[in-house]
XYZ file of C-alpha atoms in Angstrom:
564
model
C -2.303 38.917 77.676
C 1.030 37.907 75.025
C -1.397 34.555 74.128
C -4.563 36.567 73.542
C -2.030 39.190 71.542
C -1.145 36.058 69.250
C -4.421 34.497 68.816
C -5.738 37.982 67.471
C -2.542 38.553 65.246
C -3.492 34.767 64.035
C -7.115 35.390 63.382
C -6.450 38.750 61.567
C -3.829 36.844 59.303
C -6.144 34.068 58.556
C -9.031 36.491 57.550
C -7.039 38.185 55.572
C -5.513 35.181 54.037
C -9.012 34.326 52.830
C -9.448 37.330 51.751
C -7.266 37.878 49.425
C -6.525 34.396 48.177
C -10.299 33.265 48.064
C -11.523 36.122 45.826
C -11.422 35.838 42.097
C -10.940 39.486 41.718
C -8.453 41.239 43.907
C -6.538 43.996 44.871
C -3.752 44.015 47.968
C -3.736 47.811 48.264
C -7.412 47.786 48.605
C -7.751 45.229 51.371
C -4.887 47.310 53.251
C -7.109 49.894 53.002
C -3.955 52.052 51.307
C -4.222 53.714 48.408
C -2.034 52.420 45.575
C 0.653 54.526 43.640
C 0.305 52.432 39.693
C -1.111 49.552 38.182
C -1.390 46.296 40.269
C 0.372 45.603 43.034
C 2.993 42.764 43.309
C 1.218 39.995 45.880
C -1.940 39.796 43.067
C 1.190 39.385 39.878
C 3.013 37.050 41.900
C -0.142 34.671 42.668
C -1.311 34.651 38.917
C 1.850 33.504 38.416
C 1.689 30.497 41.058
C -1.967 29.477 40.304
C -1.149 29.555 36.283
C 2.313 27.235 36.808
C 0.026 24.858 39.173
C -2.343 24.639 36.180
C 0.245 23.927 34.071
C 1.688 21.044 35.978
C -2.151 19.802 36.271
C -2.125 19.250 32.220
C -4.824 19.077 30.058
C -7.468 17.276 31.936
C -8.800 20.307 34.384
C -9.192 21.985 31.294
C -11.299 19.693 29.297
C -8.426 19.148 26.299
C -9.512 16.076 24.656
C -6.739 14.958 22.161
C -5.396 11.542 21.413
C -1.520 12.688 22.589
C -3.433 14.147 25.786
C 0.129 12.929 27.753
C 2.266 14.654 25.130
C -0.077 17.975 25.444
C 0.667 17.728 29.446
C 4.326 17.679 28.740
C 4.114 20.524 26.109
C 1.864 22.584 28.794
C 4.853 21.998 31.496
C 7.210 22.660 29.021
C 5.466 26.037 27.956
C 5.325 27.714 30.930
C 9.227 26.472 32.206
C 10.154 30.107 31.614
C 7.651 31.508 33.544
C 3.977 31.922 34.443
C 1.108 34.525 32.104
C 2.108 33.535 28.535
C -0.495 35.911 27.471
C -0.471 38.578 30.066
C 2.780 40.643 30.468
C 3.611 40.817 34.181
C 5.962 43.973 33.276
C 3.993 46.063 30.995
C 0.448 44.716 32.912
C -0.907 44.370 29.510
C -2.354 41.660 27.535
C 0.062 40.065 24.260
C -1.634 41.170 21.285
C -0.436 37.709 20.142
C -2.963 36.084 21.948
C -5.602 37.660 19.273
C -3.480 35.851 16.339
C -3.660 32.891 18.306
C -7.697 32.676 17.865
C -7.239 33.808 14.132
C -4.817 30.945 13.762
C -7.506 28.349 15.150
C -10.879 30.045 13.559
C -9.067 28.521 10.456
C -9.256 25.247 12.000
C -11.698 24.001 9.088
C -9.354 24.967 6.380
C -7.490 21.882 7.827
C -10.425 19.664 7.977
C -10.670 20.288 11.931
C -13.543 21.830 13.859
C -13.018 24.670 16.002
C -15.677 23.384 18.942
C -12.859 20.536 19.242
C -11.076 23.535 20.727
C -13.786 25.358 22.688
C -12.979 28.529 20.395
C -16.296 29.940 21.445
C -15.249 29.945 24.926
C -11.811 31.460 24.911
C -13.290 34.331 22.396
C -15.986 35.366 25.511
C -12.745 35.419 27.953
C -11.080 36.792 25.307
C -13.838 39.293 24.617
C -14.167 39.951 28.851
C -10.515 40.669 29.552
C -9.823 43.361 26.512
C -13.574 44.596 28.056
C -11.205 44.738 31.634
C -8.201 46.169 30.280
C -9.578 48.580 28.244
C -10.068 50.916 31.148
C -7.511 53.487 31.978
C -6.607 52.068 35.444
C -6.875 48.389 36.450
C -6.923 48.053 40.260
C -8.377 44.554 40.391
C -6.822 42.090 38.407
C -9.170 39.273 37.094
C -7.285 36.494 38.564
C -9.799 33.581 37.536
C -10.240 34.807 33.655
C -6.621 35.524 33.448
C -5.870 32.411 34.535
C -7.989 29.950 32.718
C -7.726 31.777 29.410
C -3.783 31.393 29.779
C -3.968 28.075 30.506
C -7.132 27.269 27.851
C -5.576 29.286 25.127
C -1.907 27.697 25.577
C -3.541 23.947 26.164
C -6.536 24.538 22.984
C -3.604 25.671 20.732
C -1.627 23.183 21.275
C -3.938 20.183 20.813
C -5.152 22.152 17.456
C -0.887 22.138 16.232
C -1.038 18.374 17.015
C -4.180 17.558 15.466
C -2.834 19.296 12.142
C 0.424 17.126 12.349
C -0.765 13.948 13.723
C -4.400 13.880 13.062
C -7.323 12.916 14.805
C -6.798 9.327 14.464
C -3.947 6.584 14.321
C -3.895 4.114 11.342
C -4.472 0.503 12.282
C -1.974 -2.204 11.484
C 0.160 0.888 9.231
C 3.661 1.062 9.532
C 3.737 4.551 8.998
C 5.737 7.523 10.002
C 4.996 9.546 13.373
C 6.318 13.051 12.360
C 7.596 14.750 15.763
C 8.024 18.609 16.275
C 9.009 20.533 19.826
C 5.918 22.351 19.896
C 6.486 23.984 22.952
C 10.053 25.269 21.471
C 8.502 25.970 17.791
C 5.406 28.357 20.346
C 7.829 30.227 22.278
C 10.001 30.822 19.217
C 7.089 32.088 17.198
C 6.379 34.447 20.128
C 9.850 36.036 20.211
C 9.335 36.229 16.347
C 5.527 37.517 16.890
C 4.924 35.142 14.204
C 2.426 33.304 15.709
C 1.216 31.986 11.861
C 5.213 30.189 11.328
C 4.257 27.699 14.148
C 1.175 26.706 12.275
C 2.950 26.239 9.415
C 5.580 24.148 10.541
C 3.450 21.972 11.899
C 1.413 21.075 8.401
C 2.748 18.392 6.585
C 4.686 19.369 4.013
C 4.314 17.486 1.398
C 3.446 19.353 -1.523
C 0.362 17.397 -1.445
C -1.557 18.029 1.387
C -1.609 21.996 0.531
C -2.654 20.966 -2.264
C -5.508 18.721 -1.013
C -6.467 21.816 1.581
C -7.219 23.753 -1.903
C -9.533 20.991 -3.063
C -11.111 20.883 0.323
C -12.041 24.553 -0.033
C -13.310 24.319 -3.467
C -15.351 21.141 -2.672
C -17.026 22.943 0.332
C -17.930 26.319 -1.688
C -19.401 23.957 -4.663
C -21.102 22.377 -2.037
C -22.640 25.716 -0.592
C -23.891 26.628 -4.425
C -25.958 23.521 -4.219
C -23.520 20.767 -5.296
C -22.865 18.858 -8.388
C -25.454 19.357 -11.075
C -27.450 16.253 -11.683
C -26.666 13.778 -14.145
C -30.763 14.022 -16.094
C -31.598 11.377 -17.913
C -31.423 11.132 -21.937
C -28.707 10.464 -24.342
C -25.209 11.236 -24.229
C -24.143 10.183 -27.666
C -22.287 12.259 -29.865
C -24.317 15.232 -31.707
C -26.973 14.915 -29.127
C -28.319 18.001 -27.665
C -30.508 19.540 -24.812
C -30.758 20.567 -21.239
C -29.338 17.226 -19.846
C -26.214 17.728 -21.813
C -25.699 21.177 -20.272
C -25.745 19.901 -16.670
C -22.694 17.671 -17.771
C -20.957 19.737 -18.971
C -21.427 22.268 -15.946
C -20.126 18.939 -13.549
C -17.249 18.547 -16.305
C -16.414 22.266 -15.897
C -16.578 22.561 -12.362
C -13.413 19.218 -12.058
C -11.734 20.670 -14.393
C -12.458 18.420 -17.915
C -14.455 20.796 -19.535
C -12.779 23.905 -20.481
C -14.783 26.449 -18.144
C -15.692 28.674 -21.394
C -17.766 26.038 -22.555
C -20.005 25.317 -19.260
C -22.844 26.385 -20.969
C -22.650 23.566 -23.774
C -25.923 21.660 -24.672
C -24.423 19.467 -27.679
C -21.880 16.461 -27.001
C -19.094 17.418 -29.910
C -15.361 15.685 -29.675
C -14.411 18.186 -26.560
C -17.270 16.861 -24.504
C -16.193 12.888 -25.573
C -12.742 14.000 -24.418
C -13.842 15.758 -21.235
C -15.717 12.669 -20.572
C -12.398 10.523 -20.550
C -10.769 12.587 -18.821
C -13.179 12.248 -16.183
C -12.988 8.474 -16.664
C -9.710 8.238 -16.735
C -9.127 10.204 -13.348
C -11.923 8.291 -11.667
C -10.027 5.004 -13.071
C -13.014 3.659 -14.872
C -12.837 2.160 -18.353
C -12.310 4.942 -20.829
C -14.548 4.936 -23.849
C -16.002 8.900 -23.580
C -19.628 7.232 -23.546
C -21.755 7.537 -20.301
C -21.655 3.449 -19.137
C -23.197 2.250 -16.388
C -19.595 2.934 -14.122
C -19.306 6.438 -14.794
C -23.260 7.528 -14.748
C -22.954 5.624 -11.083
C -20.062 7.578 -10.481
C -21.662 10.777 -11.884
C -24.470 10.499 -9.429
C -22.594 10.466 -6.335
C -22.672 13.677 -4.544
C -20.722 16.256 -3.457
C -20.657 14.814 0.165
C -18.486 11.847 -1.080
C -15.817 13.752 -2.564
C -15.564 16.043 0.412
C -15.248 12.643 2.293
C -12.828 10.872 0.463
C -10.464 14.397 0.633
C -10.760 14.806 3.999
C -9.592 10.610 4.833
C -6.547 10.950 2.530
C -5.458 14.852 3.698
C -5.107 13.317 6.931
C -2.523 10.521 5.692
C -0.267 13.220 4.378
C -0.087 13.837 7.969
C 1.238 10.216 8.320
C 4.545 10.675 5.535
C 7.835 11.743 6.776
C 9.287 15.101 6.956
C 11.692 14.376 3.766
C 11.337 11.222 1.167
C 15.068 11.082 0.580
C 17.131 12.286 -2.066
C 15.759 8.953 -4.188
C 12.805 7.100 -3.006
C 10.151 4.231 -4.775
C 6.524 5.368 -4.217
C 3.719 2.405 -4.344
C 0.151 4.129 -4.241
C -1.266 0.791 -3.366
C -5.035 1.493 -4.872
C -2.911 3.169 -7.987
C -1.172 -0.284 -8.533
C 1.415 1.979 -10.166
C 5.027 2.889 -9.100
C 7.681 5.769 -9.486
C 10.783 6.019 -8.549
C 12.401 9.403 -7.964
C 15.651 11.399 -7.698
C 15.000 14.612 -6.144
C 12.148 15.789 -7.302
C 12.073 14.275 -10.996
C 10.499 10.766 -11.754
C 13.288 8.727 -13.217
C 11.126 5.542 -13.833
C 7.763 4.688 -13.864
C 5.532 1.475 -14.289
C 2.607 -0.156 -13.672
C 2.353 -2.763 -10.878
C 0.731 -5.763 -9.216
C -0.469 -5.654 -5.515
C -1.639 -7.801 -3.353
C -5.643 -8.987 -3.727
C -8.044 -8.155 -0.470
C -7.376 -11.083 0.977
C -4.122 -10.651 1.062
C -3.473 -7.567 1.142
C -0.011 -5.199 0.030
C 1.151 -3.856 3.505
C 1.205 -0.013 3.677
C 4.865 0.533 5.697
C 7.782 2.888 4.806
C 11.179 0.641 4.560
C 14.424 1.005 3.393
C 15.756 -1.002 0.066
C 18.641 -2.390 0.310
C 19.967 -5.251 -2.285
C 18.871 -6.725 -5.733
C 18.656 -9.949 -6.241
C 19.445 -11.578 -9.778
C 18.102 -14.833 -11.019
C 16.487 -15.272 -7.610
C 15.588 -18.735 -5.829
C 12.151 -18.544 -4.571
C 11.673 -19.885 -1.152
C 8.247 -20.838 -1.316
C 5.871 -19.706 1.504
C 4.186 -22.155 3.674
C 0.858 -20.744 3.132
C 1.629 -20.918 -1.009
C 2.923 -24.268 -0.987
C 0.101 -25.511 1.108
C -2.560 -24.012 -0.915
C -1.029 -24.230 -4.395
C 1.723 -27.101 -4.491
C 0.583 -29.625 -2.184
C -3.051 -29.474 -3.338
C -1.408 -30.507 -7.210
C 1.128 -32.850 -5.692
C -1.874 -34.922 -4.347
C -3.511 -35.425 -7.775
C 0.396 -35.521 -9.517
C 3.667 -35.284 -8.276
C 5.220 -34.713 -11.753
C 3.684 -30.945 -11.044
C 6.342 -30.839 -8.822
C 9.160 -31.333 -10.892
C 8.030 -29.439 -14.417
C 7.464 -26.429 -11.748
C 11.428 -26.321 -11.453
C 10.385 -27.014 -7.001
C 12.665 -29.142 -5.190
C 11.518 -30.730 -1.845
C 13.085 -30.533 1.190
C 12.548 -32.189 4.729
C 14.041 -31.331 7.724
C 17.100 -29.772 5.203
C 17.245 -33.032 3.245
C 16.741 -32.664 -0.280
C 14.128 -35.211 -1.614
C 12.329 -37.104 -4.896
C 9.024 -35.723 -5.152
C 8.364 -38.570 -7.253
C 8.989 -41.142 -3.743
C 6.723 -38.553 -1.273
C 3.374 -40.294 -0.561
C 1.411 -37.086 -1.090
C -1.710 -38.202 -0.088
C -0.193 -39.978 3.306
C 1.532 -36.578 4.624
C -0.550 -34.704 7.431
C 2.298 -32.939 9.070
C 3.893 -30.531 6.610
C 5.871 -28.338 8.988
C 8.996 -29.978 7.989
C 8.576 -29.777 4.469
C 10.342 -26.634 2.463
C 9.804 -25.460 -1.436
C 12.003 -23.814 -3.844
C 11.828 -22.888 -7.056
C 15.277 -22.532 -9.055
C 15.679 -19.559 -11.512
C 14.272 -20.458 -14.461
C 13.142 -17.138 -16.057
C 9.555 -18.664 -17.900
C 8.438 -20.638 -14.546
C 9.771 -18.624 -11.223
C 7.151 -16.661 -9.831
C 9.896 -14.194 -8.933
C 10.927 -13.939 -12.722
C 14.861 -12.798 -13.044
C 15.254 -10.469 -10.145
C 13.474 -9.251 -6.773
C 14.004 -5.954 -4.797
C 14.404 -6.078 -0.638
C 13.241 -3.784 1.755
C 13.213 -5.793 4.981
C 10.300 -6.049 6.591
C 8.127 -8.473 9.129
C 5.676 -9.033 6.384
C 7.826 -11.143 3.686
C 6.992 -8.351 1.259
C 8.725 -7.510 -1.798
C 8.967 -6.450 -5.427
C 9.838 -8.679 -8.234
C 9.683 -9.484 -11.905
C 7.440 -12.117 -13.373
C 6.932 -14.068 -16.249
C 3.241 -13.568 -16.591
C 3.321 -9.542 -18.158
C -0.169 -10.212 -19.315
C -1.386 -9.058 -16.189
C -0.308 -5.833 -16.891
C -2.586 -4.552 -19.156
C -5.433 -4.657 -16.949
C -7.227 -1.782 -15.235
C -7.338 -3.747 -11.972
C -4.533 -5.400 -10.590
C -4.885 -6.946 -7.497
C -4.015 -10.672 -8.195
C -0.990 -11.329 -5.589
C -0.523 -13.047 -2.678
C 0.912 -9.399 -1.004
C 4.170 -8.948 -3.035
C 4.207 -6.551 -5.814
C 5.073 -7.003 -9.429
C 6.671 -4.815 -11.356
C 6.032 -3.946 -15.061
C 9.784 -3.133 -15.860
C 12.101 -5.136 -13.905
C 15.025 -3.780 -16.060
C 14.534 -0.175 -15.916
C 14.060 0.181 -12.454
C 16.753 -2.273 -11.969
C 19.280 0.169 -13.441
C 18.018 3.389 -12.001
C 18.701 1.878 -8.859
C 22.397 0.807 -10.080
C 23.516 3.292 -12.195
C 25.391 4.800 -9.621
C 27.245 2.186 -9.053
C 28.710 1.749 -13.154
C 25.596 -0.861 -13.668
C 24.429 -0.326 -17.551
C 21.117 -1.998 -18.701
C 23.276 -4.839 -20.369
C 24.344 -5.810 -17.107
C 21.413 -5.773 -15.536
C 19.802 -7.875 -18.547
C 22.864 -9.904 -18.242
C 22.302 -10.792 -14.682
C 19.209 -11.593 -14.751
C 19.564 -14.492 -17.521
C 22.516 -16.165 -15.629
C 20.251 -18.542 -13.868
C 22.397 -18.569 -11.068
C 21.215 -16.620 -7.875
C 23.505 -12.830 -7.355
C 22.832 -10.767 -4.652
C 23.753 -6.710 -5.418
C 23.784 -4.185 -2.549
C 22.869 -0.634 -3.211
C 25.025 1.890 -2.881
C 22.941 3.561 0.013
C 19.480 2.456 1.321
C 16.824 3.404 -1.070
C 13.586 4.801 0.849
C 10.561 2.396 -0.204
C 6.548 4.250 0.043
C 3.914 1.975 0.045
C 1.299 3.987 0.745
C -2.447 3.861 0.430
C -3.658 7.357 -1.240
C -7.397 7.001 -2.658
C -7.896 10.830 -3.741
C -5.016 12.778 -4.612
C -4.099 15.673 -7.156
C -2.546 15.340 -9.821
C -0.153 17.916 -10.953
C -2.721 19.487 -12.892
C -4.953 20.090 -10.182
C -7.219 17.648 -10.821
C -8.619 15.244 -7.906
C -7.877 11.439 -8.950
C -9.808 9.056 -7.641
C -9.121 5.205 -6.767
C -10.927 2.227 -5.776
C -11.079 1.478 -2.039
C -9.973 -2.199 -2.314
C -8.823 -3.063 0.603
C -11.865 -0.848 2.834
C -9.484 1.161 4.697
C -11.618 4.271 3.835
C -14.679 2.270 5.345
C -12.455 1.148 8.475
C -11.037 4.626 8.825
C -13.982 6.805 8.885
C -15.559 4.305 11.806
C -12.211 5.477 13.560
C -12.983 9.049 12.695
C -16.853 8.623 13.857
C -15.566 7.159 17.068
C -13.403 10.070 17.439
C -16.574 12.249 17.572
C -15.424 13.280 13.882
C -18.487 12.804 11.248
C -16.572 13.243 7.745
């Protein structure tokens, strides 16, 4: 009779086991057939809780998160919920946090960013969403929705934080960049916000925040509403000379209006006068095409693109704000690679600036963030094996003398020799052999002084003796180094801390013997690769693509499910 007593008391514990933790929907006090006092009872809180922390330590993957730091949002998800179970459903109150609702605001703006909200199933948490306030709009809730409550928790938490990563770190990873990784305790920044009910500081703080993506964001949105009113008007055939009129002059001067060339009172202009010339080189000169204020062949092809490509090109170089540090440094050099044009900074003023040299295709500029360290006065240059193979050799087979009225000495194995007693023509191994060219300011590549930011690439900025090169509108002619225009000023910004004047500088660099300086501090060194930006007029400036890292990265974006 005591076994059958415990076989019953065994079945009745197992039925009501499944029961009450096989239903989606449940109430304790109801299965016990006992009315309940208030709201829901304890055993339904207390198994929310358990199935929401098991969801948490699942990660992203049950729920169908599909993010490139995946492993980082499983951490953040763990991380989340440390301090307890129903993020978004208060346990004491039995109510659902009104921040949850800011939450979905927060990622219907998504697209302001450049993002798509179906990358964060939006549509689906706003039904659960829209189901639960449906539940817990009635005055009493006996059962609780233990399913809904639990997979919008987890969804919301999971969605929101993939969305706060994609804003920081983008939807892609830059290829052979050495570029920065910004990092941010999301989890920490969340709950924070939440004490704060601030749900929109979180967002924030996880946009990059240089001045320059917000300001790319506003270009984005005024990009996208031209291209709702039908786009850029098209560029009609007929003359654009000066004093010509008609209907094809009024469209350009609509397209000149809408960038920003054209003063926006005179949109409706029909006649090319000396503020449509202007507007036209203004447009030239921000597209960095030849400026003449006539419609050429360049900047009619240019004219003719549509609207499309300029949302495009926004969109790839937004995202590689997301790729630039927190802070520059109190000074800093910035390269725009495509710009071929350098500043250097102190704070947030410009101290020098000068046109540079970068690297042709084939061998390209790297785009890396290092640290400058030293100067280098009347350098030697060491030549690279590559250089000397392709440029030296090649002449010291047809005439050794090259050799020698190139300032180069020869060296094998550390032993200096006469290039005049090298059988040129007989040498097939030239691993042994080592260049260098002494300082002589009108034949060292380097010119009188070179800049170092270590680095695995070799990479560098020096003078030269060849400033004709300048002057032109392209400048992509070196082997990966860069040039600079004004070896002397920069020189001195980075020195004058340290009592340097621009006499010693100029006096250093004439010496002809090689003088290493250090800097005071490490100088930050940006060699970035920006093809749209704005300027500080709010203008979009636009640069050639020459090394085809806009073509490479939107592939990476397209494989990323991401059509720009």
């Amino acid at each position: 009779m005591i076994e059958m007593k415990k076989l019953l008391s065994a079945v009745f514990i197992g039925i009501l086991s499944l029961m009450l933790f096989g239903c989606k929907n449940f109430s304790l006090d109801a299965l016990m057939g006992e009315p309940k006092e208030e709201g829901i009872d304890s055993v339904a809180m207390a198994y929310l809780s358990k199935e929401i922390l098991a969801g948490a330590a699942a990660g992203s993957e049950p729920l169908q998160i599909v993010n490139r730091k995946a492993k980082d949002i499983d951490t953040l998800l763990q991380r989340f919920y440390e301090g307890g179970a129903c993020k978004w459903f208060d346990i004491e109150t039995e109510k659902r946090n009104p921040l949850a609702e800011d939450v979905l605001i927060e990622m219907e703006e998504a697209p302001l960013h450049g993002l798509e909200t179906k990358d964060y199933q939006l549509e689906r948490l706003k039904e659960l969403n829209g189901y639960l306030k449906t539940v817990f709009a009635a005055e009493k809730v006996d059962t609780l929705p233990v399913d809904s409550l639990k997979t919008f928790d987890l969804l919301l938490s999971g969605q929101f934080f993939s969305f706060l990563s994609d804003v920081m770190h983008g939807k892609i990873s830059p290829k052979r960049w050495e570029v920065f990784e910004r990092e941010n305790d999301l989890a920490l920044s969340l709950n924070q916000a939440m004490e704060l009910n601030n749900i929109e500081a979180v967002v924030k703080n996880s946009m990059p925040p240089d001045p320059g993506y917000a300001a790319m964001m506003k270009k984005y949105a005024e990009y996208k509403a031209i291209k709702e009113n039908g786009g850029w008007p098209k560029l009609e055939k007929g003359s654009y000379a000066k004093g010509k009129s008609g209907a094809h002059v009024k469209g350009l001067a609509k397209r000149l209006s809408l960038e920003g060339d054209l003063d926006s009172s005179l949109e409706g202009q029909d006649k090319v006068d000396d503020k449509m010339i202007e507007a036209i080189k203004s447009f030239q000169k921000r597209n960095k095409l030849a400026v003449s204020g006539r419609i050429d062949e360049k900047t009619k092809s240019r004219l003719s693109e549509s609207i499309d490509e300029d949302i495009r090109l926004v969109l790839l170089n937004m995202n590689r704000f997301r790729w630039m540090p927190e802070e520059r440094g109190e000074r800093y050099v910035h390269v725009n690679i495509p710009d071929q044009y350098l500043r250097y900074y102190e704070g947030e003023e410009v101290k020098e600036e000068m046109n540079v040299v970068v690297g042709n295709p084939k061998s390209p500029t790297p785009v890396m963030f290092k640290d400058m360290k030293y100067i280098v006065f009347s350098p030697v240059w060491h030549v690279p094996p590559s250089i000397a193979r392709d440029e030296i050799i090649k002449y010291a087979k047809i005439n050794p003398r090259v050799i020698l009225v190139s300032d180069v000495e020869v060296y094998k194995n550390g032993r200096k020799l006469d290039p005049l007693a090298v059988d040129w023509k007989g040498v097939t191994d030239w691993s042994s052999y080592r260049f260098k060219q002494k300082p002589t300011a009108n034949q060292n590549a380097l010119g009188r002084v070179k800049f170092i930011f270590p680095n695995n690439h070799s990479c560098y900025m020096h003078d030269t003796y060849n400033k004709g090169d300048f002057k032109s509108n392209t400048r992509t002619e070196s082997a990966g180094c860069i040039r600079v225009e004004d070896p002397v000023g920069l020189s001195y910004a980075l020195l004058a801390d340290k009592g340097w004047s621009e006499g010693g500088v100029k006096s250093a660099m004439n010496k002809g013997k090689e003088q290493h300086v250090n800097l005071s501090s490490p100088v930050p060194v940006y060699l970035t690769y920006f093809t749209a930006f704005v300027d500080e007029t709010g203008k979009l400036q636009r640069r050639k693509d020459i090394y085809r890292f806009d073509k490479k990265q939107s592939k990476q974006f397209e494989k990323a499910g991401v059509l720009l």
